[in-house]
Structures are given as C-alpha cells and as structure tokens.
C-alpha cells in the first residue's frame, strides 16, 4: 500500500510540473500556422466533446475518448458503437465510425475510422480557367486502433495507433502516428467522499508520427532539357518532388471536477490547456449537466468555450445536449448534438448516435 501511495504522489507531481510547463509555453512565438498536413485530425470527434468546447481530455467513460484521450476508454463498463456525422464548412463533410469492446482483466479495445470528404471540384488550368469539363475529388482518412486499461483503481493508461491517408485527384500521401494518454483520479474535492467523484486529471499527446509527402501521376510533366536545340529528347519524363510536412501534434492537459452531485443530478466542469505545433496555445472550457431519469435513461445539457486566449481565434461558445435511453438486458441508445460557431466560416453542427451493449 505504501508503494502505491508513493507512486500516486509521483504521478501527481509529474502532472503539476507538466501543467506548469504548458503554461510557460504560452510565451512562445512565432506560431507555425499553416505548416502541417492532415489538419482534419484537429477536428473533434463526438458531439459530447464538441459541445463542451473540446475540454474533454479528462472526461471518462465515453467512446469519443478514442479521439481526445485513449485512457478514457478504460472507464467504459459496456461495449459501445458510435456513428458521428458533422457537416463542415464550405460543403465539406466529416464522419466517424467507432466501436469499443470491454474485455475484463485485459482492458478495452477500440477501433475507429474517420473520413473527411471535400466533394467534387472542377479541374482548371492556365489554358482552361473556366474548367476543362473534368471533375476531381479530395478525401482524408484516418484508421485508429486503441488499447486502454486501468493499471490501478485511480490510474488509467491508453494508446492509439493511427494510419492516416490523404488523396487529391491522382495524388496520395500517408503517415502513421501514435496517441498516448493517462488519467488520474485524485479524490480531491469529492462531494460524496468517493475517489471517482473527485478531481480528475488527464493528459494526452496526439498525432506523434511520421511526415506526409504527396506523390502521384499528377506531378508528372514532360521536360525539354535543351529547348533551344533540335534533335534532343524533347519529352523527357519529369516529376515534381513535394516537400514533407509534419502532422498536427497536439499536447493536451486538463482537469475536471463535479461540484454538484445531488440524488439524480450531476454537474461536471472541465478545463483543458492545449499546446499545438502549428498555432498559439489556448484553453478550452466546458460544462455538462446530467439528469438521471430512474428506469428510463439520462439527459445531458452541455456548453463550453473553445480556444480561449488563442490569437486571432474564430471560435467561441459551444452548445449541445444528449440523451441516453436504456432498455432491458443492459442495452442503451445514445444520441448527442453539438453546435459550434467558427466566426467568418459560419456555424457547424455535429450529430452522434450510438448503442451500448
């Protein structure tokens, strides 16, 4: 027991130091805006997290943790499948399908697939600036496999392996990446005396992986190496070599508390600090109100604020809600909704439906 408590103190000190380090990073300039690829990986997955201003790194027991912090999957008590549809800006569509399986004494395994479709666009050239009559499409994909487990009653660890692919007409690029996360239940400020109702701290690093470089037949062009001389090879096949770009690496650290736990009602407040490699640091704030309806299910109301302190941010308040309807044999259906404005780019909404079994 003494060894366990010492380990807990060590982890808490690490978290405190990490949080202080992330605050120091707020002074770093210039910001590397526009220097990463596969930026669809920064679009939040799950209407619950989006509605809470994306302050979700310390939240647990939700399948959407596969995106925010894989350690949160360790707190699932049922198998679950989820589908999310999120119409994005300028007719871009984003969707995600995920599923998690709870294996007693082993941990939680989860898989996920995210697709971002840009629709069909006209092919234009310098000679045909109004279009050649052809259409091309662009798509981004992400395949995720996650594993999470509670190493101790108060400590959980999670990891995800990702395969990322991007396609623009006849060009493709790919990369592999890792997500790592931990969650610690401290028991501080618990309204009930239970450790899992106290202050919870979460930390994750997302998209740590290889660089991406586009390649394909669209980069092939005939080259006349000696245009002023006749008789040479005037159509030598040449190819442009694209530059490599990093993935959008995101470090998150946050905490959540439950200041109100009264009978069938619960209020959760959460805050996350983010340090990305392609923008300024920021803070996300979120709140979730839960109303448990005995014998029927649970009703949720959520709100948050995304990208507080970010320079030139177009984000702001977020809103949403959800409902879990329970049936016999431990089956349940979950529906969630989120509304997230993005300033001059307009408003976005996300819809999620899931089943617990």
GROMACS .gro file of C-alpha atoms in nm, residues 21-301:
model
  281
   21UNK     CA    1   0.543   2.374  -1.835
   22UNK     CA    2   0.243   2.408  -2.066
   23UNK     CA    3   0.166   2.749  -1.915
   24UNK     CA    4   0.521   2.867  -1.986
   25UNK     CA    5   0.473   2.772  -2.350
   26UNK     CA    6   0.214   3.048  -2.385
   27UNK     CA    7   0.501   3.291  -2.443
   28UNK     CA    8   0.642   3.114  -2.748
   29UNK     CA    9   0.638   3.298  -3.082
   30UNK     CA   10   0.623   3.292  -3.380
   31UNK     CA   11   0.350   3.038  -3.439
   32UNK     CA   12   0.388   2.785  -3.721
   33UNK     CA   13   0.045   2.842  -3.871
   34UNK     CA   14  -0.010   2.652  -4.194
   35UNK     CA   15   0.297   2.429  -4.160
   36UNK     CA   16   0.132   2.090  -4.102
   37UNK     CA   17  -0.057   1.840  -4.314
   38UNK     CA   18  -0.365   1.626  -4.242
   39UNK     CA   19  -0.519   1.906  -4.038
   40UNK     CA   20  -0.852   1.722  -4.038
   41UNK     CA   21  -0.701   1.543  -3.736
   42UNK     CA   22  -0.773   1.862  -3.538
   43UNK     CA   23  -1.149   1.836  -3.595
   44UNK     CA   24  -1.308   1.698  -3.279
   45UNK     CA   25  -1.481   1.361  -3.286
   46UNK     CA   26  -1.800   1.315  -3.085
   47UNK     CA   27  -2.080   1.564  -3.027
   48UNK     CA   28  -2.035   1.543  -2.649
   49UNK     CA   29  -1.679   1.677  -2.657
   50UNK     CA   30  -1.757   1.934  -2.926
   51UNK     CA   31  -2.048   2.072  -2.723
   52UNK     CA   32  -1.821   2.113  -2.418
   53UNK     CA   33  -1.581   2.339  -2.605
   54UNK     CA   34  -1.349   2.041  -2.662
   55UNK     CA   35  -1.249   2.044  -2.292
   56UNK     CA   36  -1.254   1.667  -2.286
   57UNK     CA   37  -0.911   1.525  -2.209
   58UNK     CA   38  -1.006   1.434  -1.850
   59UNK     CA   39  -1.356   1.301  -1.927
   60UNK     CA   40  -1.406   0.928  -1.896
   61UNK     CA   41  -1.648   0.652  -1.986
   62UNK     CA   42  -1.727   0.782  -2.335
   63UNK     CA   43  -1.638   0.618  -2.665
   64UNK     CA   44  -1.543   0.959  -2.806
   65UNK     CA   45  -1.236   0.940  -2.580
   66UNK     CA   46  -1.079   0.745  -2.865
   67UNK     CA   47  -1.007   1.090  -3.013
   68UNK     CA   48  -0.946   1.313  -2.707
   69UNK     CA   49  -0.759   1.077  -2.475
   70UNK     CA   50  -0.750   0.698  -2.524
   71UNK     CA   51  -0.706   0.650  -2.148
   72UNK     CA   52  -1.071   0.749  -2.101
   73UNK     CA   53  -1.177   0.426  -2.274
   74UNK     CA   54  -1.061   0.230  -1.970
   75UNK     CA   55  -1.364   0.356  -1.776
   76UNK     CA   56  -1.622   0.210  -2.017
   77UNK     CA   57  -1.838  -0.053  -1.849
   78UNK     CA   58  -2.019  -0.170  -2.165
   79UNK     CA   59  -1.937  -0.241  -2.526
   80UNK     CA   60  -2.032   0.051  -2.746
   81UNK     CA   61  -2.059   0.152  -3.112
   82UNK     CA   62  -2.088   0.511  -3.236
   83UNK     CA   63  -2.152   0.697  -3.560
   84UNK     CA   64  -2.097   1.072  -3.597
   85UNK     CA   65  -2.185   1.297  -3.891
   86UNK     CA   66  -2.053   1.652  -3.893
   87UNK     CA   67  -2.122   1.885  -4.188
   88UNK     CA   68  -1.816   2.109  -4.201
   89UNK     CA   69  -1.755   2.445  -4.367
   90UNK     CA   70  -1.792   2.510  -4.746
   91UNK     CA   71  -1.981   2.184  -4.805
   92UNK     CA   72  -1.709   1.963  -4.655
   93UNK     CA   73  -1.848   1.658  -4.473
   94UNK     CA   74  -1.687   1.479  -4.179
   95UNK     CA   75  -1.795   1.142  -4.041
   96UNK     CA   76  -1.665   0.889  -3.791
   97UNK     CA   77  -1.747   0.530  -3.703
   98UNK     CA   78  -1.603   0.382  -3.382
   99UNK     CA   79  -1.655   0.078  -3.165
  100UNK     CA   80  -1.516  -0.034  -2.829
  101UNK     CA   81  -1.507  -0.374  -2.661
  102UNK     CA   82  -1.460  -0.415  -2.287
  103UNK     CA   83  -1.254  -0.725  -2.205
  104UNK     CA   84  -1.248  -0.798  -1.830
  105UNK     CA   85  -0.898  -0.840  -1.683
  106UNK     CA   86  -0.747  -0.737  -2.020
  107UNK     CA   87  -0.863  -0.384  -2.089
  108UNK     CA   88  -1.064  -0.201  -2.351
  109UNK     CA   89  -1.001  -0.236  -2.724
  110UNK     CA   90  -1.141   0.017  -2.970
  111UNK     CA   91  -1.130   0.082  -3.342
  112UNK     CA   92  -1.227   0.395  -3.532
  113UNK     CA   93  -1.249   0.529  -3.885
  114UNK     CA   94  -1.273   0.898  -3.978
  115UNK     CA   95  -1.345   1.034  -4.325
  116UNK     CA   96  -1.338   1.391  -4.449
  117UNK     CA   97  -1.484   1.445  -4.797
  118UNK     CA   98  -1.434   1.767  -4.993
  119UNK     CA   99  -1.680   1.683  -5.270
  120UNK     CA  100  -1.632   1.716  -5.646
  121UNK     CA  101  -1.449   2.018  -5.788
  122UNK     CA  102  -1.382   2.138  -6.142
  123UNK     CA  103  -1.040   2.087  -6.299
  124UNK     CA  104  -0.893   2.419  -6.413
  125UNK     CA  105  -0.568   2.502  -6.592
  126UNK     CA  106  -0.400   2.819  -6.717
  127UNK     CA  107  -0.543   2.749  -7.063
  128UNK     CA  108  -0.890   2.650  -6.934
  129UNK     CA  109  -0.951   2.875  -6.636
  130UNK     CA  110  -1.326   2.818  -6.654
  131UNK     CA  111  -1.277   2.444  -6.632
  132UNK     CA  112  -1.176   2.157  -6.859
  133UNK     CA  113  -1.504   1.971  -6.814
  134UNK     CA  114  -1.340   1.724  -6.577
  135UNK     CA  115  -1.408   1.684  -6.206
  136UNK     CA  116  -1.174   1.576  -5.928
  137UNK     CA  117  -1.227   1.491  -5.563
  138UNK     CA  118  -1.024   1.505  -5.243
  139UNK     CA  119  -1.057   1.286  -4.932
  140UNK     CA  120  -0.883   1.237  -4.599
  141UNK     CA  121  -0.894   0.915  -4.396
  142UNK     CA  122  -0.782   0.801  -4.055
  143UNK     CA  123  -0.787   0.445  -3.916
  144UNK     CA  124  -0.736   0.407  -3.540
  145UNK     CA  125  -0.675   0.110  -3.312
  146UNK     CA  126  -0.676   0.183  -2.937
  147UNK     CA  127  -0.598  -0.004  -2.618
  148UNK     CA  128  -0.668   0.123  -2.268
  149UNK     CA  129  -0.652  -0.020  -1.919
  150UNK     CA  130  -0.681   0.086  -1.557
  151UNK     CA  131  -0.340  -0.004  -1.414
  152UNK     CA  132  -0.461   0.095  -1.068
  153UNK     CA  133  -0.804   0.189  -0.939
  154UNK     CA  134  -0.709   0.556  -0.969
  155UNK     CA  135  -0.481   0.547  -1.275
  156UNK     CA  136  -0.553   0.461  -1.640
  157UNK     CA  137  -0.331   0.448  -1.945
  158UNK     CA  138  -0.426   0.441  -2.314
  159UNK     CA  139  -0.254   0.429  -2.652
  160UNK     CA  140  -0.375   0.452  -3.012
  161UNK     CA  141  -0.206   0.359  -3.339
  162UNK     CA  142  -0.318   0.554  -3.647
  163UNK     CA  143  -0.287   0.515  -4.020
  164UNK     CA  144  -0.355   0.844  -4.199
  165UNK     CA  145  -0.414   0.881  -4.571
  166UNK     CA  146  -0.490   1.181  -4.792
  167UNK     CA  147  -0.594   1.181  -5.159
  168UNK     CA  148  -0.623   1.472  -5.405
  169UNK     CA  149  -0.724   1.354  -5.754
  170UNK     CA  150  -0.440   1.118  -5.858
  171UNK     CA  151  -0.205   1.212  -5.573
  172UNK     CA  152  -0.184   1.043  -5.233
  173UNK     CA  153   0.007   1.081  -4.909
  174UNK     CA  154   0.013   0.869  -4.595
  175UNK     CA  155   0.159   0.860  -4.246
  176UNK     CA  156   0.143   0.663  -3.922
  177UNK     CA  157   0.107   0.814  -3.578
  178UNK     CA  158   0.055   0.740  -3.209
  179UNK     CA  159  -0.173   0.889  -2.944
  180UNK     CA  160  -0.079   0.843  -2.578
  181UNK     CA  161  -0.281   0.940  -2.273
  182UNK     CA  162  -0.319   0.899  -1.898
  183UNK     CA  163  -0.592   0.982  -1.646
  184UNK     CA  164  -0.553   1.013  -1.268
  185UNK     CA  165  -0.842   1.021  -1.020
  186UNK     CA  166  -0.720   1.216  -0.718
  187UNK     CA  167  -1.023   1.212  -0.489
  188UNK     CA  168  -0.974   1.581  -0.409
  189UNK     CA  169  -1.288   1.799  -0.378
  190UNK     CA  170  -1.517   1.495  -0.386
  191UNK     CA  171  -1.871   1.582  -0.281
  192UNK     CA  172  -1.950   1.221  -0.191
  193UNK     CA  173  -1.620   1.103  -0.047
  194UNK     CA  174  -1.573   0.864  -0.338
  195UNK     CA  175  -1.246   0.896  -0.528
  196UNK     CA  176  -1.411   0.870  -0.870
  197UNK     CA  177  -1.629   1.173  -0.784
  198UNK     CA  178  -1.329   1.395  -0.712
  199UNK     CA  179  -1.084   1.597  -0.915
  200UNK     CA  180  -0.975   1.410  -1.228
  201UNK     CA  181  -0.660   1.498  -1.424
  202UNK     CA  182  -0.598   1.394  -1.783
  203UNK     CA  183  -0.310   1.436  -2.025
  204UNK     CA  184  -0.262   1.326  -2.386
  205UNK     CA  185  -0.037   1.375  -2.685
  206UNK     CA  186  -0.197   1.325  -3.025
  207UNK     CA  187  -0.063   1.261  -3.375
  208UNK     CA  188   0.301   1.191  -3.291
  209UNK     CA  189   0.419   1.029  -3.611
  210UNK     CA  190   0.584   1.041  -3.949
  211UNK     CA  191   0.569   1.323  -4.204
  212UNK     CA  192   0.347   1.328  -4.513
  213UNK     CA  193   0.451   1.385  -4.873
  214UNK     CA  194   0.218   1.381  -5.174
  215UNK     CA  195   0.310   1.169  -5.475
  216UNK     CA  196   0.129   1.056  -5.789
  217UNK     CA  197   0.083   1.090  -6.161
  218UNK     CA  198  -0.044   1.446  -6.136
  219UNK     CA  199   0.315   1.550  -6.061
  220UNK     CA  200   0.447   1.409  -6.391
  221UNK     CA  201   0.531   1.660  -6.666
  222UNK     CA  202   0.730   1.628  -6.992
  223UNK     CA  203   1.050   1.831  -6.988
  224UNK     CA  204   1.263   1.956  -7.278
  225UNK     CA  205   1.604   1.981  -7.115
  226UNK     CA  206   1.751   2.177  -7.411
  227UNK     CA  207   1.463   2.383  -7.554
  228UNK     CA  208   1.695   2.583  -7.788
  229UNK     CA  209   1.844   2.277  -7.960
  230UNK     CA  210   1.684   2.038  -8.207
  231UNK     CA  211   1.734   1.663  -8.218
  232UNK     CA  212   1.744   1.602  -7.843
  233UNK     CA  213   1.488   1.422  -7.629
  234UNK     CA  214   1.221   1.690  -7.603
  235UNK     CA  215   0.973   1.497  -7.390
  236UNK     CA  216   1.181   1.357  -7.107
  237UNK     CA  217   0.953   1.250  -6.826
  238UNK     CA  218   0.997   1.470  -6.520
  239UNK     CA  219   0.835   1.472  -6.180
  240UNK     CA  220   0.794   1.740  -5.919
  241UNK     CA  221   0.912   1.632  -5.573
  242UNK     CA  222   0.685   1.763  -5.300
  243UNK     CA  223   0.804   1.874  -4.959
  244UNK     CA  224   0.736   1.668  -4.645
  245UNK     CA  225   0.502   1.813  -4.383
  246UNK     CA  226   0.455   1.724  -4.017
  247UNK     CA  227   0.130   1.608  -3.865
  248UNK     CA  228  -0.061   1.845  -3.632
  249UNK     CA  229   0.090   1.744  -3.298
  250UNK     CA  230  -0.130   1.840  -3.001
  251UNK     CA  231  -0.041   1.822  -2.632
  252UNK     CA  232  -0.342   1.843  -2.401
  253UNK     CA  233  -0.357   1.859  -2.023
  254UNK     CA  234  -0.672   1.925  -1.827
  255UNK     CA  235  -0.884   1.858  -1.524
  256UNK     CA  236  -1.249   1.817  -1.433
  257UNK     CA  237  -1.445   1.840  -1.110
  258UNK     CA  238  -1.802   1.758  -1.006
  259UNK     CA  239  -1.912   2.038  -0.771
  260UNK     CA  240  -2.277   1.928  -0.766
  261UNK     CA  241  -2.386   1.568  -0.704
  262UNK     CA  242  -2.741   1.560  -0.570
  263UNK     CA  243  -2.952   1.245  -0.596
  264UNK     CA  244  -3.012   1.203  -0.968
  265UNK     CA  245  -2.833   1.522  -1.079
  266UNK     CA  246  -2.468   1.591  -1.151
  267UNK     CA  247  -2.265   1.888  -1.280
  268UNK     CA  248  -1.919   1.849  -1.434
  269UNK     CA  249  -1.684   2.140  -1.501
  270UNK     CA  250  -1.375   2.086  -1.719
  271UNK     CA  251  -1.079   2.288  -1.845
  272UNK     CA  252  -0.805   2.190  -2.091
  273UNK     CA  253  -0.479   2.364  -2.184
  274UNK     CA  254  -0.354   2.292  -2.538
  275UNK     CA  255  -0.011   2.327  -2.693
  276UNK     CA  256  -0.019   2.254  -3.069
  277UNK     CA  257   0.279   2.261  -3.304
  278UNK     CA  258   0.103   2.480  -3.562
  279UNK     CA  259  -0.073   2.754  -3.366
  280UNK     CA  260  -0.075   2.951  -3.043
  281UNK     CA  261  -0.160   2.788  -2.714
  282UNK     CA  262  -0.518   2.806  -2.589
  283UNK     CA  263  -0.758   2.696  -2.318
  284UNK     CA  264  -1.089   2.514  -2.362
  285UNK     CA  265  -1.365   2.533  -2.101
  286UNK     CA  266  -1.669   2.307  -2.072
  287UNK     CA  267  -1.962   2.210  -1.853
  288UNK     CA  268  -2.203   1.919  -1.854
  289UNK     CA  269  -2.527   1.883  -1.658
  290UNK     CA  270  -2.664   1.531  -1.613
  291UNK     CA  271  -3.016   1.439  -1.509
  292UNK     CA  272  -3.069   1.071  -1.443
  293UNK     CA  273  -3.425   0.953  -1.501
  294UNK     CA  274  -3.471   0.631  -1.299
  295UNK     CA  275  -3.575   0.339  -1.515
  296UNK     CA  276  -3.552   0.540  -1.836
  297UNK     CA  277  -3.213   0.697  -1.904
  298UNK     CA  278  -3.004   1.012  -1.868
  299UNK     CA  279  -3.050   1.361  -2.011
  300UNK     CA  280  -2.749   1.589  -2.079
  301UNK     CA  281  -2.705   1.962  -2.133
   0.00000   0.00000   0.00000
